[in-house]
Every structure is written in C-alpha cells, then in structure tokens.
Amino acid sequence: IILSIGNITMLAQALKPADSVLLINTPTYTSIEEALKNPQDVLKLDLRRHKLKNIPPEVFTFTNLKYLELSKNKITEIPGDIQKLTQLEYLNISENKLINLTPEIGKLTKLKYLNIGENEIYGLPPEIGNLQDLTLLDAWSNNLSTFPNELKQLKSLKQFDLRYINIPDKDKKRLKELLPNTKIFFTNSCSCQN
C-alpha cells in the first residue's frame, strides 16, 4: 500500500483508529479492470496519476468503496453519480482541474476526509453542510470566494485548510464564527501598497 506520510497522518486524524487500521490493511486496487473482477470487494481505489480527464463511470459501481484517490489527474468535474458512493469516507481529488464542487457531494454523509486542494474551485455548495462526519477539509490553493452559511453545520470538522487563497479579513472572521471549534489555516493577508 502506497500512502504518503502526510496522507496517513491526515487520514488517521480524520478516521477513528479502528477505521484507519481497517483501511490500511485493505487491498488497494489501482486499475478499473482489476477492480471490476470483484466490484463488491473494492473498498480502496487509487487512480492517482492516471491522466484521467473524467472520473470513469465504472467507479460508481463500487458501492462499498470507502477510500477513493483521484489526485494528480486532469479531471474537470465531479459527476452527480458521486452520490452512489454512500460508504465513502475518504475522497482526494486534489491537483485536478475542477472549477466547482457538485451539490451531490452533500449525499456522501459518511465522508470524513475531503481533499479538493490545488484546483480552480470558486465556491462551495450549500450541500457541503450535510457532511456531518467530515473532520478534515483541505481546500488550499483554489479560487474560493464564496463560503455558504451551511458550513456552520460541520460540527465534527477539526481542520479546514484555506492556505494560498486570497480571502479578505472580513470573510476570515466570518469563517471563524461559522466554525468556532475548527482549526482553520489561512495565508496571511497582504497589506501591500502599489
């Protein structure tokens, strides 16, 4: 199983100890073809660096999937079929070409870890508030400029990474008020003068 040290640390923080041990000891499928041989047995699917432009529709047939790694591709959208992955706890779709996050993401109510960093996402859908079990949301280096009030529903959220996003101080203050028990990482505002 190949996981970076950072991903293991974040995954362990996001999941209960028993869950993280289960996932670490679970076989990781790295090809759709291999996974399709036993679709009900697929709990972990790692398709990072596969040069994908879309999420293959076959992914949505793995209804027991708990861990989905799609980072470092060229994916431009998350289709509404993502809602079929109701058991998903870990989703990494960082370093792609996303410009928005589908509202159906809110149907993934077991999600604990969501990494959408290093995309071009401009706003989070209000449905993000449905992710009651979410403990880690990594959204760094995006174009986020709108943050829905529904973020306040994320009572389990421990960390929210918003570094490398130009967020006005008034919005930083509002986010801290919406998420008083969450550690939010911001990049310091620039007080540059022309």
C-alpha positions as protocol buffer text, in pm:
chain_id: "A"
residue {
  index: 1
  type: ILE
  ca { x: 0 y: 0 z: 0 }
}
residue {
  index: 2
  type: ILE
  ca { x: 148 y: 329 z: -106 }
}
residue {
  index: 3
  type: LEU
  ca { x: 39 y: 628 z: 101 }
}
residue {
  index: 4
  type: SER
  ca { x: 238 y: 941 z: 161 }
}
residue {
  index: 5
  type: ILE
  ca { x: 324 y: 1022 z: 521 }
}
residue {
  index: 6
  type: GLY
  ca { x: 105 y: 1335 z: 504 }
}
residue {
  index: 7
  type: ASN
  ca { x: -195 y: 1137 z: 380 }
}
residue {
  index: 8
  type: ILE
  ca { x: -153 y: 873 z: 652 }
}
residue {
  index: 9
  type: THR
  ca { x: -136 y: 1142 z: 920 }
}
residue {
  index: 10
  type: MET
  ca { x: -441 y: 1324 z: 786 }
}
residue {
  index: 11
  type: LEU
  ca { x: -629 y: 1000 z: 734 }
}
residue {
  index: 12
  type: ALA
  ca { x: -554 y: 884 z: 1089 }
}
residue {
  index: 13
  type: GLN
  ca { x: -675 y: 1222 z: 1221 }
}
residue {
  index: 14
  type: ALA
  ca { x: -994 y: 1202 z: 1017 }
}
residue {
  index: 15
  type: LEU
  ca { x: -1087 y: 841 z: 1089 }
}
residue {
  index: 16
  type: LYS
  ca { x: -1140 y: 655 z: 1413 }
}
residue {
  index: 17
  type: PRO
  ca { x: -841 y: 432 z: 1499 }
}
residue {
  index: 18
  type: ALA
  ca { x: -1029 y: 113 z: 1408 }
}
residue {
  index: 19
  type: ASP
  ca { x: -1135 y: 260 z: 1071 }
}
residue {
  index: 20
  type: SER
  ca { x: -785 y: 370 z: 976 }
}
residue {
  index: 21
  type: VAL
  ca { x: -640 y: 26 z: 1063 }
}
residue {
  index: 22
  type: LEU
  ca { x: -912 y: -136 z: 852 }
}
residue {
  index: 23
  type: LEU
  ca { x: -829 y: 80 z: 552 }
}
residue {
  index: 24
  type: ILE
  ca { x: -452 y: 39 z: 587 }
}
residue {
  index: 25
  type: ASN
  ca { x: -494 y: -341 z: 593 }
}
residue {
  index: 26
  type: THR
  ca { x: -736 y: -344 z: 297 }
}
residue {
  index: 27
  type: PRO
  ca { x: -614 y: -424 z: -57 }
}
residue {
  index: 28
  type: THR
  ca { x: -580 y: -118 z: -279 }
}
residue {
  index: 29
  type: TYR
  ca { x: -700 y: -151 z: -637 }
}
residue {
  index: 30
  type: THR
  ca { x: -507 y: 63 z: -885 }
}
residue {
  index: 31
  type: SER
  ca { x: -689 y: -29 z: -1204 }
}
residue {
  index: 32
  type: ILE
  ca { x: -1054 y: -26 z: -1300 }
}
residue {
  index: 33
  type: GLU
  ca { x: -1013 y: -355 z: -1488 }
}
residue {
  index: 34
  type: GLU
  ca { x: -884 y: -538 z: -1181 }
}
residue {
  index: 35
  type: ALA
  ca { x: -1148 y: -383 z: -956 }
}
residue {
  index: 36
  type: LEU
  ca { x: -1430 y: -484 z: -1192 }
}
residue {
  index: 37
  type: LYS
  ca { x: -1347 y: -852 z: -1135 }
}
residue {
  index: 38
  type: ASN
  ca { x: -1486 y: -825 z: -779 }
}
residue {
  index: 39
  type: PRO
  ca { x: -1675 y: -493 z: -755 }
}
residue {
  index: 40
  type: GLN
  ca { x: -1834 y: -570 z: -417 }
}
residue {
  index: 41
  type: ASP
  ca { x: -1490 y: -628 z: -262 }
}
residue {
  index: 42
  type: VAL
  ca { x: -1349 y: -290 z: -365 }
}
residue {
  index: 43
  type: LEU
  ca { x: -1305 y: -72 z: -57 }
}
residue {
  index: 44
  type: LYS
  ca { x: -998 y: 123 z: -174 }
}
residue {
  index: 45
  type: LEU
  ca { x: -937 y: 254 z: -524 }
}
residue {
  index: 46
  type: ASP
  ca { x: -627 y: 456 z: -612 }
}
residue {
  index: 47
  type: LEU
  ca { x: -633 y: 615 z: -956 }
}
residue {
  index: 48
  type: ARG
  ca { x: -390 y: 899 z: -895 }
}
residue {
  index: 49
  type: ARG
  ca { x: -165 y: 997 z: -1187 }
}
residue {
  index: 50
  type: HIS
  ca { x: -373 y: 807 z: -1443 }
}
residue {
  index: 51
  type: LYS
  ca { x: -412 y: 1114 z: -1673 }
}
residue {
  index: 52
  type: LEU
  ca { x: -789 y: 1094 z: -1630 }
}
residue {
  index: 53
  type: LYS
  ca { x: -999 y: 1377 z: -1773 }
}
residue {
  index: 54
  type: ASN
  ca { x: -1318 y: 1235 z: -1621 }
}
residue {
  index: 55
  type: ILE
  ca { x: -1399 y: 1002 z: -1338 }
}
residue {
  index: 56
  type: PRO
  ca { x: -1461 y: 667 z: -1512 }
}
residue {
  index: 57
  type: PRO
  ca { x: -1831 y: 575 z: -1478 }
}
residue {
  index: 58
  type: GLU
  ca { x: -1730 y: 228 z: -1357 }
}
residue {
  index: 59
  type: VAL
  ca { x: -1609 y: 389 z: -1032 }
}
residue {
  index: 60
  type: PHE
  ca { x: -1972 y: 448 z: -935 }
}
residue {
  index: 61
  type: THR
  ca { x: -2044 y: 74 z: -946 }
}
residue {
  index: 62
  type: PHE
  ca { x: -1814 y: 15 z: -647 }
}
residue {
  index: 63
  type: THR
  ca { x: -2086 y: 82 z: -392 }
}
residue {
  index: 64
  type: ASN
  ca { x: -1881 y: -44 z: -94 }
}
residue {
  index: 65
  type: LEU
  ca { x: -1597 y: 197 z: -171 }
}
residue {
  index: 66
  type: LYS
  ca { x: -1463 y: 375 z: 137 }
}
residue {
  index: 67
  type: TYR
  ca { x: -1141 y: 528 z: 1 }
}
residue {
  index: 68
  type: LEU
  ca { x: -1111 y: 699 z: -338 }
}
residue {
  index: 69
  type: GLU
  ca { x: -783 y: 857 z: -450 }
}
residue {
  index: 70
  type: LEU
  ca { x: -811 y: 1064 z: -771 }
}
residue {
  index: 71
  type: SER
  ca { x: -538 y: 1323 z: -721 }
}
residue {
  index: 72
  type: LYS
  ca { x: -292 y: 1442 z: -987 }
}
residue {
  index: 73
  type: ASN
  ca { x: -516 y: 1387 z: -1289 }
}
residue {
  index: 74
  type: LYS
  ca { x: -688 y: 1630 z: -1525 }
}
residue {
  index: 75
  type: ILE
  ca { x: -1045 y: 1581 z: -1402 }
}
residue {
  index: 76
  type: THR
  ca { x: -1269 y: 1880 z: -1480 }
}
residue {
  index: 77
  type: GLU
  ca { x: -1586 y: 1782 z: -1296 }
}
residue {
  index: 78
  type: ILE
  ca { x: -1729 y: 1550 z: -1035 }
}
residue {
  index: 79
  type: PRO
  ca { x: -2046 y: 1397 z: -1183 }
}
residue {
  index: 80
  type: GLY
  ca { x: -2369 y: 1371 z: -985 }
}
residue {
  index: 81
  type: ASP
  ca { x: -2321 y: 993 z: -978 }
}
residue {
  index: 82
  type: ILE
  ca { x: -2073 y: 1051 z: -694 }
}
residue {
  index: 83
  type: GLN
  ca { x: -2380 y: 1025 z: -469 }
}
residue {
  index: 84
  type: LYS
  ca { x: -2389 y: 649 z: -539 }
}
residue {
  index: 85
  type: LEU
  ca { x: -2076 y: 606 z: -325 }
}
residue {
  index: 86
  type: THR
  ca { x: -2267 y: 626 z: 3 }
}
residue {
  index: 87
  type: GLN
  ca { x: -1999 y: 438 z: 202 }
}
residue {
  index: 88
  type: LEU
  ca { x: -1718 y: 677 z: 101 }
}
residue {
  index: 89
  type: GLU
  ca { x: -1513 y: 809 z: 394 }
}
residue {
  index: 90
  type: TYR
  ca { x: -1205 y: 941 z: 212 }
}
residue {
  index: 91
  type: LEU
  ca { x: -1201 y: 1139 z: -113 }
}
residue {
  index: 92
  type: ASN
  ca { x: -889 y: 1301 z: -254 }
}
residue {
  index: 93
  type: ILE
  ca { x: -945 y: 1483 z: -582 }
}
residue {
  index: 94
  type: SER
  ca { x: -669 y: 1740 z: -536 }
}
residue {
  index: 95
  type: GLU
  ca { x: -443 y: 1862 z: -816 }
}
residue {
  index: 96
  type: ASN
  ca { x: -701 y: 1839 z: -1092 }
}
residue {
  index: 97
  type: LYS
  ca { x: -885 y: 2098 z: -1299 }
}
residue {
  index: 98
  type: LEU
  ca { x: -1212 y: 2130 z: -1108 }
}
residue {
  index: 99
  type: ILE
  ca { x: -1391 y: 2466 z: -1116 }
}
residue {
  index: 100
  type: ASN
  ca { x: -1684 y: 2368 z: -894 }
}
residue {
  index: 101
  type: LEU
  ca { x: -1793 y: 2109 z: -646 }
}
residue {
  index: 102
  type: THR
  ca { x: -2116 y: 1928 z: -735 }
}
residue {
  index: 103
  type: PRO
  ca { x: -2405 y: 1965 z: -487 }
}
residue {
  index: 104
  type: GLU
  ca { x: -2432 y: 1584 z: -482 }
}
residue {
  index: 105
  type: ILE
  ca { x: -2116 y: 1582 z: -271 }
}
residue {
  index: 106
  type: GLY
  ca { x: -2356 y: 1651 z: 15 }
}
residue {
  index: 107
  type: LYS
  ca { x: -2501 y: 1299 z: -20 }
}
residue {
  index: 108
  type: LEU
  ca { x: -2170 y: 1146 z: 95 }
}
residue {
  index: 109
  type: THR
  ca { x: -2274 y: 1166 z: 458 }
}
residue {
  index: 110
  type: LYS
  ca { x: -2007 y: 921 z: 581 }
}
residue {
  index: 111
  type: LEU
  ca { x: -1726 y: 1131 z: 436 }
}
residue {
  index: 112
  type: LYS
  ca { x: -1460 y: 1215 z: 695 }
}
residue {
  index: 113
  type: TYR
  ca { x: -1176 y: 1341 z: 474 }
}
residue {
  index: 114
  type: LEU
  ca { x: -1218 y: 1559 z: 166 }
}
residue {
  index: 115
  type: ASN
  ca { x: -920 y: 1700 z: -23 }
}
residue {
  index: 116
  type: ILE
  ca { x: -1009 y: 1935 z: -309 }
}
residue {
  index: 117
  type: GLY
  ca { x: -684 y: 2135 z: -290 }
}
residue {
  index: 118
  type: GLU
  ca { x: -498 y: 2271 z: -592 }
}
residue {
  index: 119
  type: ASN
  ca { x: -794 y: 2307 z: -825 }
}
residue {
  index: 120
  type: GLU
  ca { x: -972 y: 2618 z: -957 }
}
residue {
  index: 121
  type: ILE
  ca { x: -1286 y: 2588 z: -742 }
}
residue {
  index: 122
  type: TYR
  ca { x: -1456 y: 2923 z: -684 }
}
residue {
  index: 123
  type: GLY
  ca { x: -1721 y: 2828 z: -428 }
}
residue {
  index: 124
  type: LEU
  ca { x: -1850 y: 2552 z: -203 }
}
residue {
  index: 125
  type: PRO
  ca { x: -2210 y: 2434 z: -248 }
}
residue {
  index: 126
  type: PRO
  ca { x: -2450 y: 2476 z: 47 }
}
residue {
  index: 127
  type: GLU
  ca { x: -2488 y: 2096 z: 49 }
}
residue {
  index: 128
  type: ILE
  ca { x: -2138 y: 2075 z: 200 }
}
residue {
  index: 129
  type: GLY
  ca { x: -2318 y: 2130 z: 530 }
}
residue {
  index: 130
  type: ASN
  ca { x: -2468 y: 1781 z: 505 }
}
residue {
  index: 131
  type: LEU
  ca { x: -2127 y: 1621 z: 567 }
}
residue {
  index: 132
  type: GLN
  ca { x: -2183 y: 1586 z: 942 }
}
residue {
  index: 133
  type: ASP
  ca { x: -1895 y: 1338 z: 988 }
}
residue {
  index: 134
  type: LEU
  ca { x: -1638 y: 1544 z: 798 }
}
residue {
  index: 135
  type: THR
  ca { x: -1333 y: 1606 z: 1017 }
}
residue {
  index: 136
  type: LEU
  ca { x: -1082 y: 1734 z: 762 }
}
residue {
  index: 137
  type: LEU
  ca { x: -1149 y: 1960 z: 463 }
}
residue {
  index: 138
  type: ASP
  ca { x: -844 y: 2053 z: 257 }
}
residue {
  index: 139
  type: ALA
  ca { x: -927 y: 2324 z: 3 }
}
residue {
  index: 140
  type: TRP
  ca { x: -595 y: 2505 z: -21 }
}
residue {
  index: 141
  type: SER
  ca { x: -482 y: 2678 z: -340 }
}
residue {
  index: 142
  type: ASN
  ca { x: -821 y: 2727 z: -504 }
}
residue {
  index: 143
  type: ASN
  ca { x: -1011 y: 3037 z: -617 }
}
residue {
  index: 144
  type: LEU
  ca { x: -1266 y: 3018 z: -336 }
}
residue {
  index: 145
  type: SER
  ca { x: -1453 y: 3343 z: -290 }
}
residue {
  index: 146
  type: THR
  ca { x: -1790 y: 3228 z: -154 }
}
residue {
  index: 147
  type: PHE
  ca { x: -1849 y: 3029 z: 161 }
}
residue {
  index: 148
  type: PRO
  ca { x: -2205 y: 2913 z: 242 }
}
residue {
  index: 149
  type: ASN
  ca { x: -2357 y: 2961 z: 586 }
}
residue {
  index: 150
  type: GLU
  ca { x: -2418 y: 2585 z: 589 }
}
residue {
  index: 151
  type: LEU
  ca { x: -2052 y: 2540 z: 687 }
}
residue {
  index: 152
  type: LYS
  ca { x: -2170 y: 2600 z: 1044 }
}
residue {
  index: 153
  type: GLN
  ca { x: -2337 y: 2256 z: 1031 }
}
residue {
  index: 154
  type: LEU
  ca { x: -1994 y: 2086 z: 1014 }
}
residue {
  index: 155
  type: LYS
  ca { x: -1977 y: 2021 z: 1388 }
}
residue {
  index: 156
  type: SER
  ca { x: -1718 y: 1742 z: 1351 }
}
residue {
  index: 157
  type: LEU
  ca { x: -1480 y: 1946 z: 1136 }
}
residue {
  index: 158
  type: LYS
  ca { x: -1142 y: 1971 z: 1309 }
}
residue {
  index: 159
  type: GLN
  ca { x: -927 y: 2118 z: 1028 }
}
residue {
  index: 160
  type: PHE
  ca { x: -1008 y: 2339 z: 731 }
}
residue {
  index: 161
  type: ASP
  ca { x: -711 y: 2430 z: 511 }
}
residue {
  index: 162
  type: LEU
  ca { x: -760 y: 2752 z: 314 }
}
residue {
  index: 163
  type: ARG
  ca { x: -399 y: 2848 z: 258 }
}
residue {
  index: 164
  type: TYR
  ca { x: -291 y: 3012 z: -67 }
}
residue {
  index: 165
  type: ILE
  ca { x: -635 y: 3163 z: -120 }
}
residue {
  index: 166
  type: ASN
  ca { x: -679 y: 3539 z: -114 }
}
residue {
  index: 167
  type: ILE
  ca { x: -954 y: 3569 z: 146 }
}
residue {
  index: 168
  type: PRO
  ca { x: -1048 y: 3916 z: 278 }
}
residue {
  index: 169
  type: ASP
  ca { x: -1015 y: 3960 z: 654 }
}
residue {
  index: 170
  type: LYS
  ca { x: -1393 y: 4007 z: 697 }
}
residue {
  index: 171
  type: ASP
  ca { x: -1450 y: 3665 z: 537 }
}
residue {
  index: 172
  type: LYS
  ca { x: -1184 y: 3507 z: 757 }
}
residue {
  index: 173
  type: LYS
  ca { x: -1363 y: 3646 z: 1060 }
}
residue {
  index: 174
  type: ARG
  ca { x: -1698 y: 3512 z: 934 }
}
residue {
  index: 175
  type: LEU
  ca { x: -1548 y: 3165 z: 875 }
}
residue {
  index: 176
  type: LYS
  ca { x: -1408 y: 3160 z: 1228 }
}
residue {
  index: 177
  type: GLU
  ca { x: -1754 y: 3250 z: 1359 }
}
residue {
  index: 178
  type: LEU
  ca { x: -1920 y: 2977 z: 1149 }
}
residue {
  index: 179
  type: LEU
  ca { x: -1664 y: 2719 z: 1264 }
}
residue {
  index: 180
  type: PRO
  ca { x: -1555 y: 2820 z: 1617 }
}
residue {
  index: 181
  type: ASN
  ca { x: -1421 y: 2473 z: 1705 }
}
residue {
  index: 182
  type: THR
  ca { x: -1231 y: 2418 z: 1381 }
}
residue {
  index: 183
  type: LYS
  ca { x: -864 y: 2493 z: 1325 }
}
residue {
  index: 184
  type: ILE
  ca { x: -865 y: 2699 z: 1005 }
}
residue {
  index: 185
  type: PHE
  ca { x: -541 y: 2756 z: 819 }
}
residue {
  index: 186
  type: PHE
  ca { x: -522 y: 3084 z: 625 }
}
residue {
  index: 187
  type: THR
  ca { x: -244 y: 3254 z: 437 }
}
residue {
  index: 188
  type: ASN
  ca { x: -169 y: 3593 z: 590 }
}
residue {
  index: 189
  type: SER
  ca { x: -339 y: 3881 z: 411 }
}
residue {
  index: 190
  type: CYS
  ca { x: -116 y: 4105 z: 204 }
}
residue {
  index: 191
  type: SER
  ca { x: -104 y: 4466 z: 314 }
}
residue {
  index: 192
  type: CYS
  ca { x: 94 y: 4553 z: 4 }
}
residue {
  index: 193
  type: GLN
  ca { x: 93 y: 4901 z: -139 }
}
residue {
  index: 194
  type: ASN
  ca { x: 130 y: 4977 z: -509 }
}
